[in-house]
Amino acid sequence: MRVLVTGASGFVGRAVTDVLNSRGFDAIGVSRIERSDPGRAAMRVLSDPGNVAEVRELLSHAQPQIIMHLAGVTSASSNRALYDANVVFAANLMDAALTMTHRPRVLLAGSAAEYGPVPTELLPVREDFACRPNTPYGASKLAQTNHAFMVAERGLSLVVARLFNPIGPGMPKSLALGSFAQQIAQMDARGAVLTTGDLDVVRDFMDVRIAAELLVELALNSTSHAEVVNVCTGHGRRLLELTHKLIEISGVPVRLQRDDARRGNSDVRAFVGDPSKLKSMGLNPDGSDMDAVLKAILQDARDEIRAT
């Protein structure tokens, strides 16, 4: 089976293509530039995701049975650039899929940010919660979801996988644990100060490798014509506790120093998803060994520094 993966060179995309390759699928990644090291997937160049004709030509040549649209950005220089990356590309991809003789099934990577703030008494949040995103990123991802359901009415089968907080080796340095691992990896045996933002927050963290397995399963086996599914564990973990564990694993003396200028994409104190729908489909989101994941994140950061 041929699977087209946008964002294949990104954090989640690399994990997904690993899963696809391990299962013997024909994985085709999409890149905006020619790559000399395609790595986990054969690559196709899409120089302008905003060009409908080019997107259609890509699908016509690739003829995928499944499209896993994982490309996107969490921030951009302008709202227009954000919507181009998170809405226009997806819209063009879905429109192109509709023109194919044998229409592929589409999985879109959504985001927990689509929900916006959720009252504590309504956590863990379910898919039927009324979305009111409070960040440009969340609004753009919800726009992608809304467009997807409109396209589904025209005959495209799709699933929106609302990802919560995947973590693992190779995670972006713009995310808290990725940044902390990079800072610690640069320290010598004497240790140093680790600069953080607010650590007193609770999130639904998941090993990216488990998230990738779930995404592939949803793309292959979701039977609904169009639906949203939370990809989450249902278990909240405090960022402070994971940070202390990361420091313990490092084996170096680290002092925490809070910098209020370091802010994430959301001021929400606690955010946890309800995986009931995922589990009703026979999919198990449990099994993230956080000690092992944190060790892998730190080792990856150290390996990267040694290589430079």
CSV table of C-alpha atoms in Angstrom, one decimal:
chain,number,residue,atom,x,y,z
A,1,MET,CA,0.0,0.0,0.0
A,2,ARG,CA,1.3,3.4,-0.9
A,3,VAL,CA,1.1,6.1,1.7
A,4,LEU,CA,1.9,9.8,1.0
A,5,VAL,CA,3.2,11.6,4.1
A,6,THR,CA,3.5,15.4,4.2
A,7,GLY,CA,5.8,16.7,6.9
A,8,ALA,CA,7.8,13.4,6.7
A,9,SER,CA,11.0,15.2,7.8
A,10,GLY,CA,9.4,16.7,10.9
A,11,PHE,CA,9.3,15.3,14.4
A,12,VAL,CA,6.1,13.3,14.2
A,13,GLY,CA,6.6,12.6,10.5
A,14,ARG,CA,9.9,10.8,11.0
A,15,ALA,CA,8.2,8.6,13.6
A,16,VAL,CA,5.3,7.8,11.3
A,17,THR,CA,7.5,6.9,8.4
A,18,ASP,CA,9.5,4.7,10.7
A,19,VAL,CA,6.3,2.8,11.5
A,20,LEU,CA,5.2,2.6,7.9
A,21,ASN,CA,8.6,1.3,6.8
A,22,SER,CA,8.7,-1.3,9.6
A,23,ARG,CA,5.3,-2.6,8.3
A,24,GLY,CA,6.4,-2.8,4.7
A,25,PHE,CA,4.3,0.1,3.3
A,26,ASP,CA,5.5,2.2,0.4
A,27,ALA,CA,6.0,5.5,2.2
A,28,ILE,CA,6.4,8.6,0.0
A,29,GLY,CA,7.5,11.8,1.8
A,30,VAL,CA,6.8,15.3,0.6
A,31,SER,CA,9.4,18.0,0.8
A,32,ARG,CA,9.6,21.6,-0.5
A,33,ILE,CA,13.2,21.1,-1.6
A,34,GLU,CA,15.2,18.3,-3.2
A,35,ARG,CA,16.9,16.3,-0.4
A,36,SER,CA,20.2,14.5,-0.7
A,37,ASP,CA,19.4,12.4,2.3
A,38,PRO,CA,15.8,11.3,2.0
A,39,GLY,CA,16.2,8.9,4.9
A,40,ARG,CA,13.1,7.2,6.0
A,41,ALA,CA,11.0,7.7,2.9
A,42,ALA,CA,11.2,8.2,-0.8
A,43,MET,CA,10.8,12.0,-1.3
A,44,ARG,CA,8.8,14.0,-3.8
A,45,VAL,CA,9.3,17.8,-4.1
A,46,LEU,CA,6.4,20.1,-3.7
A,47,SER,CA,7.9,23.6,-4.1
A,48,ASP,CA,4.6,25.5,-3.5
A,49,PRO,CA,1.9,23.9,-1.4
A,50,GLY,CA,-0.3,26.9,-2.3
A,51,ASN,CA,-0.2,25.9,-6.0
A,52,VAL,CA,-3.3,23.8,-6.7
A,53,ALA,CA,-2.0,22.5,-10.0
A,54,GLU,CA,1.3,21.4,-8.5
A,55,VAL,CA,-0.5,19.6,-5.6
A,56,ARG,CA,-2.7,17.8,-8.1
A,57,GLU,CA,0.3,16.8,-10.2
A,58,LEU,CA,2.0,15.4,-7.1
A,59,LEU,CA,-1.0,13.2,-6.3
A,60,SER,CA,-1.5,12.1,-9.9
A,61,HIS,CA,2.1,10.9,-10.1
A,62,ALA,CA,2.2,9.3,-6.6
A,63,GLN,CA,-1.3,7.7,-6.7
A,64,PRO,CA,-1.4,7.1,-2.9
A,65,GLN,CA,-4.1,4.9,-1.3
A,66,ILE,CA,-3.7,6.9,1.9
A,67,ILE,CA,-2.6,10.5,2.6
A,68,MET,CA,-1.2,11.3,6.0
A,69,HIS,CA,-1.1,15.1,6.2
A,70,LEU,CA,1.3,15.9,9.0
A,71,ALA,CA,2.8,19.1,7.7
A,72,GLY,CA,2.2,22.4,9.5
A,73,VAL,CA,3.7,25.1,11.7
A,74,THR,CA,3.0,26.2,15.3
A,75,SER,CA,4.0,29.8,14.6
A,76,ALA,CA,4.8,32.0,11.6
A,77,SER,CA,5.8,35.6,10.7
A,78,SER,CA,2.2,36.5,10.1
A,79,ASN,CA,-1.3,35.1,10.3
A,80,ARG,CA,-1.4,34.8,6.5
A,81,ALA,CA,1.7,32.6,6.6
A,82,LEU,CA,0.3,30.6,9.4
A,83,TYR,CA,-3.0,29.9,7.5
A,84,ASP,CA,-1.1,29.2,4.3
A,85,ALA,CA,0.8,26.5,6.1
A,86,ASN,CA,-2.0,25.0,8.2
A,87,VAL,CA,-5.1,25.6,6.1
A,88,VAL,CA,-4.4,26.4,2.5
A,89,PHE,CA,-2.0,23.4,2.0
A,90,ALA,CA,-4.5,21.0,3.6
A,91,ALA,CA,-7.4,22.4,1.5
A,92,ASN,CA,-5.4,22.1,-1.7
A,93,LEU,CA,-4.4,18.5,-0.8
A,94,MET,CA,-8.0,17.5,-0.1
A,95,ASP,CA,-9.3,19.2,-3.3
A,96,ALA,CA,-6.7,17.4,-5.3
A,97,ALA,CA,-7.6,14.0,-3.7
A,98,LEU,CA,-11.2,14.6,-4.8
A,99,THR,CA,-10.1,14.7,-8.4
A,100,MET,CA,-8.5,11.3,-8.3
A,101,THR,CA,-10.2,8.3,-9.9
A,102,HIS,CA,-9.5,6.2,-6.8
A,103,ARG,CA,-9.8,8.6,-4.0
A,104,PRO,CA,-7.4,8.1,-1.1
A,105,ARG,CA,-8.4,8.1,2.5
A,106,VAL,CA,-6.9,11.2,4.3
A,107,LEU,CA,-5.6,11.5,7.8
A,108,LEU,CA,-5.1,15.1,9.0
A,109,ALA,CA,-3.0,15.9,12.0
A,110,GLY,CA,-5.1,18.2,14.1
A,111,SER,CA,-4.2,19.7,17.5
A,112,ALA,CA,-5.5,19.8,21.1
A,113,ALA,CA,-5.1,23.6,20.6
A,114,GLU,CA,-8.3,23.5,18.6
A,115,TYR,CA,-10.3,23.2,21.8
A,116,GLY,CA,-9.0,26.3,23.5
A,117,PRO,CA,-9.4,26.6,27.3
A,118,VAL,CA,-11.4,23.9,28.9
A,119,PRO,CA,-12.9,24.2,32.4
A,120,THR,CA,-11.2,21.9,34.9
A,121,GLU,CA,-14.4,20.1,35.7
A,122,LEU,CA,-14.8,19.1,32.0
A,123,LEU,CA,-11.3,17.5,31.8
A,124,PRO,CA,-10.4,15.2,30.2
A,125,VAL,CA,-11.8,16.9,27.2
A,126,ARG,CA,-13.9,14.9,24.7
A,127,GLU,CA,-14.2,15.3,20.9
A,128,ASP,CA,-17.7,16.8,21.2
A,129,PHE,CA,-16.5,19.8,23.3
A,130,ALA,CA,-17.3,23.1,21.6
A,131,CYS,CA,-14.0,24.4,20.2
A,132,ARG,CA,-13.0,28.0,21.1
A,133,PRO,CA,-9.3,28.2,20.4
A,134,ASN,CA,-7.5,31.1,22.0
A,135,THR,CA,-4.3,31.1,19.9
A,136,PRO,CA,-3.7,31.8,16.2
A,137,TYR,CA,-2.3,28.3,15.9
A,138,GLY,CA,-5.3,26.7,17.4
A,139,ALA,CA,-7.6,28.8,15.2
A,140,SER,CA,-5.7,27.8,12.1
A,141,LYS,CA,-5.9,24.1,13.0
A,142,LEU,CA,-9.6,24.3,13.7
A,143,ALA,CA,-10.1,26.0,10.3
A,144,GLN,CA,-8.3,23.0,8.7
A,145,THR,CA,-10.8,20.7,10.5
A,146,ASN,CA,-13.8,22.7,9.5
A,147,HIS,CA,-12.7,22.7,5.9
A,148,ALA,CA,-12.1,18.9,6.1
A,149,PHE,CA,-15.7,18.3,7.1
A,150,MET,CA,-16.9,20.4,4.3
A,151,VAL,CA,-14.8,18.5,1.8
A,152,ALA,CA,-16.0,15.2,3.3
A,153,GLU,CA,-19.5,16.2,2.2
A,154,ARG,CA,-18.2,16.0,-1.3
A,155,GLY,CA,-17.2,12.4,-0.9
A,156,LEU,CA,-13.7,12.3,0.6
A,157,SER,CA,-13.2,9.9,3.5
A,158,LEU,CA,-11.1,11.4,6.3
A,159,VAL,CA,-10.1,11.4,9.9
A,160,VAL,CA,-8.8,14.3,12.0
A,161,ALA,CA,-6.4,13.1,14.6
A,162,ARG,CA,-6.2,15.7,17.4
A,163,LEU,CA,-2.7,15.2,18.8
A,164,PHE,CA,-2.0,16.3,22.4
A,165,ASN,CA,1.7,16.4,23.5
A,166,PRO,CA,4.0,13.9,21.8
A,167,ILE,CA,7.5,13.9,23.1
A,168,GLY,CA,10.6,12.0,22.2
A,169,PRO,CA,14.1,12.1,20.6
A,170,GLY,CA,14.3,14.7,17.9
A,171,MET,CA,11.5,16.9,19.3
A,172,PRO,CA,11.7,20.6,18.4
A,173,LYS,CA,13.8,22.8,20.6
A,174,SER,CA,10.9,25.2,20.7
A,175,LEU,CA,9.1,22.8,23.0
A,176,ALA,CA,9.9,22.9,26.7
A,177,LEU,CA,11.5,19.4,27.1
A,178,GLY,CA,13.3,19.7,23.8
A,179,SER,CA,14.8,23.1,25.0
A,180,PHE,CA,15.6,21.7,28.5
A,181,ALA,CA,17.4,18.7,27.0
A,182,GLN,CA,19.5,20.9,24.7
A,183,GLN,CA,20.5,23.2,27.6
A,184,ILE,CA,21.5,20.3,29.8
A,185,ALA,CA,23.4,18.6,27.0
A,186,GLN,CA,25.6,21.7,26.7
A,187,MET,CA,26.6,21.6,30.4
A,188,ASP,CA,29.8,20.0,31.6
A,189,ALA,CA,30.0,17.9,34.8
A,190,ARG,CA,29.8,21.0,37.0
A,191,GLY,CA,26.3,21.6,35.8
A,192,ALA,CA,24.7,25.1,35.3
A,193,VAL,CA,21.5,27.0,35.4
A,194,LEU,CA,18.5,25.6,33.4
A,195,THR,CA,16.3,28.5,32.3
A,196,THR,CA,12.6,27.6,32.1
A,197,GLY,CA,9.2,29.1,31.8
A,198,ASP,CA,6.3,28.2,34.0
A,199,LEU,CA,6.7,24.5,35.0
A,200,ASP,CA,3.5,24.3,37.1
A,201,VAL,CA,1.4,23.1,34.2
A,202,VAL,CA,-0.2,19.7,33.5
A,203,ARG,CA,-0.2,18.2,30.0
A,204,ASP,CA,-1.1,14.9,28.3
A,205,PHE,CA,2.4,13.8,27.3
A,206,MET,CA,2.8,10.7,25.0
A,207,ASP,CA,5.8,8.9,23.5
A,208,VAL,CA,5.9,10.1,19.9
A,209,ARG,CA,6.5,6.5,18.8
A,210,ILE,CA,3.2,5.4,20.3
A,211,ALA,CA,1.5,8.4,18.8
A,212,ALA,CA,2.9,7.4,15.4
A,213,GLU,CA,1.6,3.9,15.7
A,214,LEU,CA,-1.9,5.2,16.6
A,215,LEU,CA,-1.8,7.7,13.7
A,216,VAL,CA,-1.0,4.9,11.2
A,217,GLU,CA,-3.7,2.7,12.7
A,218,LEU,CA,-6.3,5.5,12.4
A,219,ALA,CA,-5.3,6.1,8.8
A,220,LEU,CA,-5.7,2.4,8.0
A,221,ASN,CA,-8.6,1.3,10.0
A,222,SER,CA,-10.9,4.2,10.9
A,223,THR,CA,-14.3,3.3,9.4
A,224,SER,CA,-16.2,6.5,9.7
A,225,HIS,CA,-16.6,8.7,6.7
A,226,ALA,CA,-15.4,11.7,8.6
A,227,GLU,CA,-14.6,12.1,12.3
A,228,VAL,CA,-12.3,13.7,14.9
A,229,VAL,CA,-10.3,11.4,17.3
A,230,ASN,CA,-8.2,12.5,20.2
A,231,VAL,CA,-4.7,11.0,20.2
A,232,CYS,CA,-4.0,11.2,23.9
A,233,THR,CA,-3.5,9.1,27.0
A,234,GLY,CA,-6.1,10.6,29.4
A,235,HIS,CA,-3.3,11.0,32.0
A,236,GLY,CA,-2.0,14.4,33.0
A,237,ARG,CA,1.7,14.8,33.9
A,238,ARG,CA,3.2,17.9,35.6
A,239,LEU,CA,5.9,19.5,33.5
A,240,LEU,CA,7.9,20.2,36.7
A,241,GLU,CA,8.0,16.5,37.6
A,242,LEU,CA,9.3,15.6,34.1
A,243,THR,CA,11.9,18.3,34.3
A,244,HIS,CA,13.2,17.1,37.6
A,245,LYS,CA,13.4,13.6,36.2
A,246,LEU,CA,15.3,14.8,33.1
A,247,ILE,CA,17.8,16.5,35.5
A,248,GLU,CA,18.1,13.3,37.5
A,249,ILE,CA,18.8,11.3,34.4
A,250,SER,CA,21.4,13.7,33.2
A,251,GLY,CA,23.6,13.1,36.3
A,252,VAL,CA,24.8,16.7,36.5
A,253,PRO,CA,23.9,19.4,39.1
A,254,VAL,CA,21.3,21.6,37.6
A,255,ARG,CA,19.7,24.7,39.1
A,256,LEU,CA,16.3,25.8,37.8
A,257,GLN,CA,15.8,29.5,37.0
A,258,ARG,CA,12.4,30.7,35.8
A,259,ASP,CA,12.2,33.3,33.1
A,260,ASP,CA,8.8,34.7,32.8
A,261,ALA,CA,9.6,35.9,29.2
A,262,ARG,CA,9.7,32.2,28.2
A,263,ARG,CA,6.0,31.5,27.4
A,264,GLY,CA,4.4,28.6,25.5
A,265,ASN,CA,1.5,28.8,23.1
A,266,SER,CA,-1.1,28.6,25.9
A,267,ASP,CA,-1.7,29.9,29.4
A,268,VAL,CA,-4.0,26.9,30.2
A,269,ARG,CA,-2.9,25.4,33.5
A,270,ALA,CA,-4.1,21.8,32.9
A,271,PHE,CA,-5.0,20.1,29.7
A,272,VAL,CA,-5.8,16.4,29.3
A,273,GLY,CA,-7.6,14.6,26.6
A,274,ASP,CA,-10.2,11.8,26.8
A,275,PRO,CA,-9.0,8.7,24.8
A,276,SER,CA,-12.4,6.9,25.1
A,277,LYS,CA,-13.1,7.1,21.4
A,278,LEU,CA,-9.6,5.9,20.5
A,279,LYS,CA,-10.0,3.0,22.9
A,280,SER,CA,-13.5,2.2,21.5
A,281,MET,CA,-11.7,1.6,18.1
A,282,GLY,CA,-9.5,-1.0,19.7
A,283,LEU,CA,-6.5,1.3,20.0
A,284,ASN,CA,-4.4,1.5,23.1
A,285,PRO,CA,-2.7,4.8,23.9
A,286,ASP,CA,-1.0,3.6,27.0
A,287,GLY,CA,2.6,2.3,27.4
A,288,SER,CA,4.7,5.5,27.4
A,289,ASP,CA,7.7,4.8,29.6
A,290,MET,CA,8.5,8.4,30.5
A,291,ASP,CA,11.9,7.6,32.1
A,292,ALA,CA,13.0,5.9,28.9
A,293,VAL,CA,11.6,8.7,26.7
A,294,LEU,CA,13.3,11.4,28.7
A,295,LYS,CA,16.6,9.5,28.5
A,296,ALA,CA,16.2,9.2,24.7
A,297,ILE,CA,15.5,12.9,24.4
A,298,LEU,CA,18.6,13.8,26.4
A,299,GLN,CA,20.8,11.3,24.5
A,300,ASP,CA,19.7,12.7,21.2
A,301,ALA,CA,20.5,16.2,22.3
A,302,ARG,CA,23.9,15.2,23.4
A,303,ASP,CA,24.6,13.2,20.2
A,304,GLU,CA,23.6,16.3,18.2
A,305,ILE,CA,26.0,18.5,20.1
A,306,ARG,CA,28.9,16.1,19.7
A,307,ALA,CA,28.2,16.0,16.0
A,308,THR,CA,28.6,19.7,15.6
